[in-house]
Amino acid sequence: MHPFRYGLLLLASVLCLVSWANGNAVHVRSTSNTVRFNVTLTWEDWAPAGVPRKMILMNGQFPGPTLQLREGDDVEFLVINNIPSNATVHFHGIEQLDTPWSDGVPGLSQKPILPGGRFLYKWRALQYGSYFYHAHTRGQIEDGLYGPIYIRPDDSVEKPFHLIANKTSDLQAMQAAEEKTTPLMLSDWRQLTSEEVWQGEEASGLDAYCANALLINGKGSISCPGQQAYNYLASAAQKQILGNQSMTDTGCISPMLASAQGDFPHNYSAIPPFMFYGCVPGNGGTEHFLVDPSAKYVSYDLISAAGVSMITFSIDEHSMYVYAIDGRYIEPTLVDAVTIANGNRYSVLVKLDKPAGTYSVRTANSGINQILSANATLTYDTPVQKQQRPSVASIDIHGSIVSSNYTLLNETTIVPFPVVVPSQDVAQTHVLKIDHYNASYRWRMGNSSLPLALETEAPLLYYPSTADPDLTIKSLNGTWIDLIFHVAGDLEPPHPIHKHNNKYFVIGQGTGAWNYSSVAEAMRYIPESFNLKTPQIRDTFTTPAAVTEDTWLALRYHVVNPGAWLLHCHIQVHLSGGMGLALLDGVDEWPEIPEEYRID
Ligand SMILES: *[C@@H]1O[C@H](CO)[C@@H](O)[C@H](O)[C@H]1NC(C)=O
Ligand SMILES: *[C@@H]1O[C@H](CO)[C@@H](O)[C@H](O)[C@H]1NC(C)=O
Ligand SMILES: *[C@@H]1O[C@H](CO)[C@@H](O)[C@H](O)[C@H]1NC(C)=O
Ligand SMILES: *[C@@H]1O[C@H](CO)[C@@H](O)[C@H](O)[C@H]1NC(C)=O
Ligand SMILES: *[C@@H]1O[C@H](CO)[C@@H](O)[C@H](O)[C@H]1NC(C)=O
Ligand SMILES: *[C@@H]1O[C@H](CO)[C@@H](O)[C@H](O)[C@H]1NC(C)=O
Ligand SMILES: *[C@@H]1O[C@H](CO)[C@@H](O)[C@H](O)[C@H]1NC(C)=O
Ligand SMILES: *[C@@H]1O[C@H](CO)[C@@H](O)[C@H](O)[C@H]1NC(C)=O
Ligand SMILES: *[C@@H]1O[C@H](CO)[C@@H](O)[C@H](O)[C@H]1NC(C)=O
Ligand SMILES: *[C@@H]1O[C@H](CO)[C@@H](O)[C@H](O)[C@H]1NC(C)=O
Ligand SMILES: *[C@@H]1O[C@H](CO)[C@@H](O)[C@H](O)[C@H]1NC(C)=O
Ligand SMILES: CC(=O)N[C@H]1CO[C@H](CO)[C@@H](O)[C@@H]1O
Ligand SMILES: [Cu+2]
């Protein structure tokens, strides 16, 4: 340990230092570097976009309070479940090294926390950067159970800021901005509860790809301009899909299109109000960001906790350096806008060198499914408020850049900092077909569809022999596994593939059918589709959109942390519909469950 930090810890022990987190969540930093965090879940009326419904609050707040940590801290996260349903909490992107029982997945790592029950999650923060916690029982993330996690890097971690500027004052300003980095939660909101959505899907047979509002730090609004206005606003791609159909009054592609829902039986008269139709206007207020231009830079950790929306983010007249993704540094990349898939985190440095004034912060759904946006403001905190004119947008209502003068982050140009290369010695290759499964709202990843009922059964960590081979990949510890996702080309959105436990390498992607037995074989035919020299290191990455042609994505991971881990699409209705499977990592070194986590 760094001697200076050790000294501080000794001092802390003498002073019995107690610190308070945001809001009324309490954390205590003790000498053993254990951070304790209590979250009480309640089910209450809340109106983040101005229209009330019951939502999950965390210590009376939405989004939940930020869990602030330092790399190396031990975390004890107590969940007190005071909602009238089962619940669990997952720590998205956290590797859970040697603590597979704290991953928060019912059916895999634990039994659900019953109403009135509690569960203590214990894990060590061995990684730095931006993460978040969220519900992992049924569709509950869409009831609002999520909050940010930030882990301050250890002093030994090299930062990439010298690739932006080398002047000492700039470097100091960027580091200071990072030290004060602020989580910025982006999400979407539905009028219906997650259980109402599931019931509506079962009754109508439809995939509920339609939300009711976008939120920035839990604030948004709903304007209801009408179907004709949405038909007029529709993008060229949306118009092409619509044909002679109309957009819905909530800004969605009509559900009555076989192209949008697949060719399965549907009962349109069973569609519940608000699922696709029934716009209710509301205003839940606007988020305001106040920045200090004398600091030269401000840093935000953009986190998408969205259920269905693919959110593009920009700040008028301000480009930004993306410097970390999914909690790992990259070579900083200057862009005007960034698209954040469900479950991803992008850390950005914004240079505050524009005239004092107020600038619009814009988010828009960039998926073809719906026209949806939310705006906030960013204001220079100076005595003189010079800029009076409206600021100039770099993105439109579809999340597209408005002209070639602006840049949207291009994922394929990203280079990790530092670069790490995966092994070429691959023990297993699995080709996992992603497609509908007998109904528009049912999905599969591989041979079969993960049933929601699995969540209430014996967790696989405890009973690995009960695993269904069609929903399981078993591996030996220390080996390398290739996962090829083959997406059927029937108008499928990008699927954000999230892996629990350690991150994977994104080694290739392309269009067309995957007809190879391994990556090595494919590289003989289509080497340009692979990157094994500077692959991205991610915990969530999207498959390429498959409009008419099939597409594929190749991921490679190292089995290092034995346990039962979920691999799934982070679009919530796709996960509820079965797009996931269990990775039984290290079956030869299966963990022994500590006494306090044993179940009957
Ligand atoms: C968290 O809740 C437990 C049980 O109610 C209590 O004993 C503990 O003091 C609380 N911790 C903090 C930091 O509030
Ligand atoms: C700063 O210096 C380093 C080391 O010489 C160099 O690699 C980097 O490109 C420089 N950065 C800029 C922005 O010029
Ligand atoms: C809309 O288009 C479809 C297919 O192009 C056609 O079958 C249908 O009759 C049309 N409906 C109307 C109301 O024009
Ligand atoms: C379709 O849904 C309606 C309304 O829920 C119901 O009355 C009807 O029986 C359903 N039709 C079929 C064929 O299931
Ligand atoms: C956000 O601003 C854009 C551009 O001014 C506007 O078209 C859109 O309706 C706004 N969104 C909301 C939810 O107010
Ligand atoms: C792009 O920027 C240039 C220079 O600032 C400006 O003259 C031009 O009008 C811009 N083009 C568009 C399409 O906005
Ligand atoms: C993204 O970058 C890659 C590699 O430089 C390039 O081939 C591709 O055309 C770019 N995509 C877009 C949409 O600009
Ligand atoms: C809650 O979890 C328990 C224990 O696994 C299970 O028996 C019960 O069916 C679950 N309740 C619901 C509504 O899923
Ligand atoms: C799917 O089926 C194939 C062929 O039977 C089998 O090799 C594979 O292990 C199964 N499971 C998964 C997850 O792909
Ligand atoms: C699993 O393999 C990793 C990588 O080789 C190693 O670091 C770890 O100690 C192994 N775990 C067990 C429980 O053997
Ligand atoms: C794979 O499929 C593509 C397109 O269908 C074809 O061009 C290619 O030759 C096939 N490759 C192999 C190895 O069969
Ligand atoms: C019950 C049923 O219809 N099952 C089918 C679901 O879809 C898969 C894949 O398309 C078929 O193999 C099953 O027979
Ligand atoms: Cu998906």
mmCIF file of N, CA, C and O in Angstrom, residues 291-298 317-319 321 350-356 359 378 380:
data_model
loop_
_atom_site.group_PDB
_atom_site.id
_atom_site.type_symbol
_atom_site.label_atom_id
_atom_site.label_comp_id
_atom_site.label_asym_id
_atom_site.label_seq_id
_atom_site.Cartn_x
_atom_site.Cartn_y
_atom_site.Cartn_z
ATOM 1 N N VAL A 291 -21.548 24.338 -13.801
ATOM 2 C CA VAL A 291 -20.121 24.024 -13.915
ATOM 3 C C VAL A 291 -19.286 25.269 -13.650
ATOM 4 O O VAL A 291 -19.728 26.394 -13.869
ATOM 5 N N ASP A 292 -18.068 25.020 -13.190
ATOM 6 C CA ASP A 292 -17.153 26.101 -12.829
ATOM 7 C C ASP A 292 -16.095 26.223 -13.928
ATOM 8 O O ASP A 292 -15.188 25.402 -13.999
ATOM 9 N N PRO A 293 -16.202 27.240 -14.797
ATOM 10 C CA PRO A 293 -15.258 27.315 -15.919
ATOM 11 C C PRO A 293 -13.810 27.522 -15.473
ATOM 12 O O PRO A 293 -12.894 27.189 -16.225
ATOM 13 N N SER A 294 -13.590 28.024 -14.251
ATOM 14 C CA SER A 294 -12.203 28.202 -13.806
ATOM 15 C C SER A 294 -11.531 26.843 -13.585
ATOM 16 O O SER A 294 -10.307 26.750 -13.546
ATOM 17 N N ALA A 295 -12.320 25.781 -13.461
ATOM 18 C CA ALA A 295 -11.752 24.434 -13.324
ATOM 19 C C ALA A 295 -11.270 23.881 -14.672
ATOM 20 O O ALA A 295 -10.604 22.863 -14.730
ATOM 21 N N LYS A 296 -11.651 24.582 -15.768
ATOM 22 C CA LYS A 296 -11.264 24.236 -17.144
ATOM 23 C C LYS A 296 -11.931 22.991 -17.708
ATOM 24 O O LYS A 296 -12.230 22.918 -18.896
ATOM 25 N N TYR A 297 -12.140 21.963 -16.878
ATOM 26 C CA TYR A 297 -12.777 20.732 -17.357
ATOM 27 C C TYR A 297 -13.805 20.267 -16.327
ATOM 28 O O TYR A 297 -13.668 20.532 -15.130
ATOM 29 N N VAL A 298 -14.808 19.531 -16.831
ATOM 30 C CA VAL A 298 -15.714 18.822 -15.930
ATOM 31 C C VAL A 298 -15.807 17.391 -16.452
ATOM 32 O O VAL A 298 -15.713 17.156 -17.659
ATOM 33 N N GLU A 317 -22.647 22.714 -28.323
ATOM 34 C CA GLU A 317 -21.435 23.528 -28.526
ATOM 35 C C GLU A 317 -20.230 23.052 -27.727
ATOM 36 O O GLU A 317 -19.215 23.752 -27.638
ATOM 37 N N HIS A 318 -20.327 21.869 -27.110
ATOM 38 C CA HIS A 318 -19.206 21.313 -26.355
ATOM 39 C C HIS A 318 -18.888 19.911 -26.869
ATOM 40 O O HIS A 318 -19.736 19.021 -26.764
ATOM 41 N N SER A 319 -17.680 19.758 -27.395
ATOM 42 C CA SER A 319 -17.269 18.396 -27.693
ATOM 43 C C SER A 319 -16.725 17.794 -26.394
ATOM 44 O O SER A 319 -16.531 18.504 -25.406
ATOM 45 N N TYR A 321 -14.102 14.589 -24.532
ATOM 46 C CA TYR A 321 -13.148 13.495 -24.645
ATOM 47 C C TYR A 321 -13.723 12.288 -23.906
ATOM 48 O O TYR A 321 -13.867 12.337 -22.678
ATOM 49 N N VAL A 350 -15.275 17.249 -20.397
ATOM 50 C CA VAL A 350 -15.801 18.340 -21.217
ATOM 51 C C VAL A 350 -14.973 19.583 -20.921
ATOM 52 O O VAL A 350 -14.822 19.968 -19.753
ATOM 53 N N LYS A 351 -14.432 20.203 -21.962
ATOM 54 C CA LYS A 351 -13.624 21.414 -21.788
ATOM 55 C C LYS A 351 -14.559 22.617 -21.686
ATOM 56 O O LYS A 351 -15.444 22.794 -22.526
ATOM 57 N N LEU A 352 -14.361 23.411 -20.629
ATOM 58 C CA LEU A 352 -15.287 24.527 -20.361
ATOM 59 C C LEU A 352 -14.689 25.831 -20.874
ATOM 60 O O LEU A 352 -14.310 26.708 -20.104
ATOM 61 N N ASP A 353 -14.591 25.944 -22.200
ATOM 62 C CA ASP A 353 -13.917 27.108 -22.781
ATOM 63 C C ASP A 353 -14.846 27.924 -23.679
ATOM 64 O O ASP A 353 -14.405 28.651 -24.553
ATOM 65 N N LYS A 354 -16.136 27.803 -23.456
ATOM 66 C CA LYS A 354 -17.089 28.542 -24.281
ATOM 67 C C LYS A 354 -17.582 29.776 -23.509
ATOM 68 O O LYS A 354 -17.383 29.868 -22.291
ATOM 69 N N PRO A 355 -18.231 30.722 -24.226
ATOM 70 C CA PRO A 355 -18.723 31.911 -23.517
ATOM 71 C C PRO A 355 -19.671 31.519 -22.387
ATOM 72 O O PRO A 355 -20.442 30.568 -22.539
ATOM 73 N N ALA A 356 -19.591 32.255 -21.271
ATOM 74 C CA ALA A 356 -20.471 31.964 -20.139
ATOM 75 C C ALA A 356 -21.916 31.991 -20.605
ATOM 76 O O ALA A 356 -22.293 32.810 -21.442
ATOM 77 N N TYR A 359 -26.279 26.096 -21.797
ATOM 78 C CA TYR A 359 -26.262 25.247 -22.992
ATOM 79 C C TYR A 359 -27.192 24.059 -22.776
ATOM 80 O O TYR A 359 -27.250 23.510 -21.673
ATOM 81 N N LEU A 378 -26.813 22.909 -19.018
ATOM 82 C CA LEU A 378 -25.491 23.048 -18.404
ATOM 83 C C LEU A 378 -25.178 24.545 -18.364
ATOM 84 O O LEU A 378 -25.240 25.218 -19.400
ATOM 85 N N TYR A 380 -22.658 27.753 -17.012
ATOM 86 C CA TYR A 380 -21.384 28.226 -16.457
ATOM 87 C C TYR A 380 -21.691 29.063 -15.218
ATOM 88 O O TYR A 380 -22.464 30.029 -15.294
#
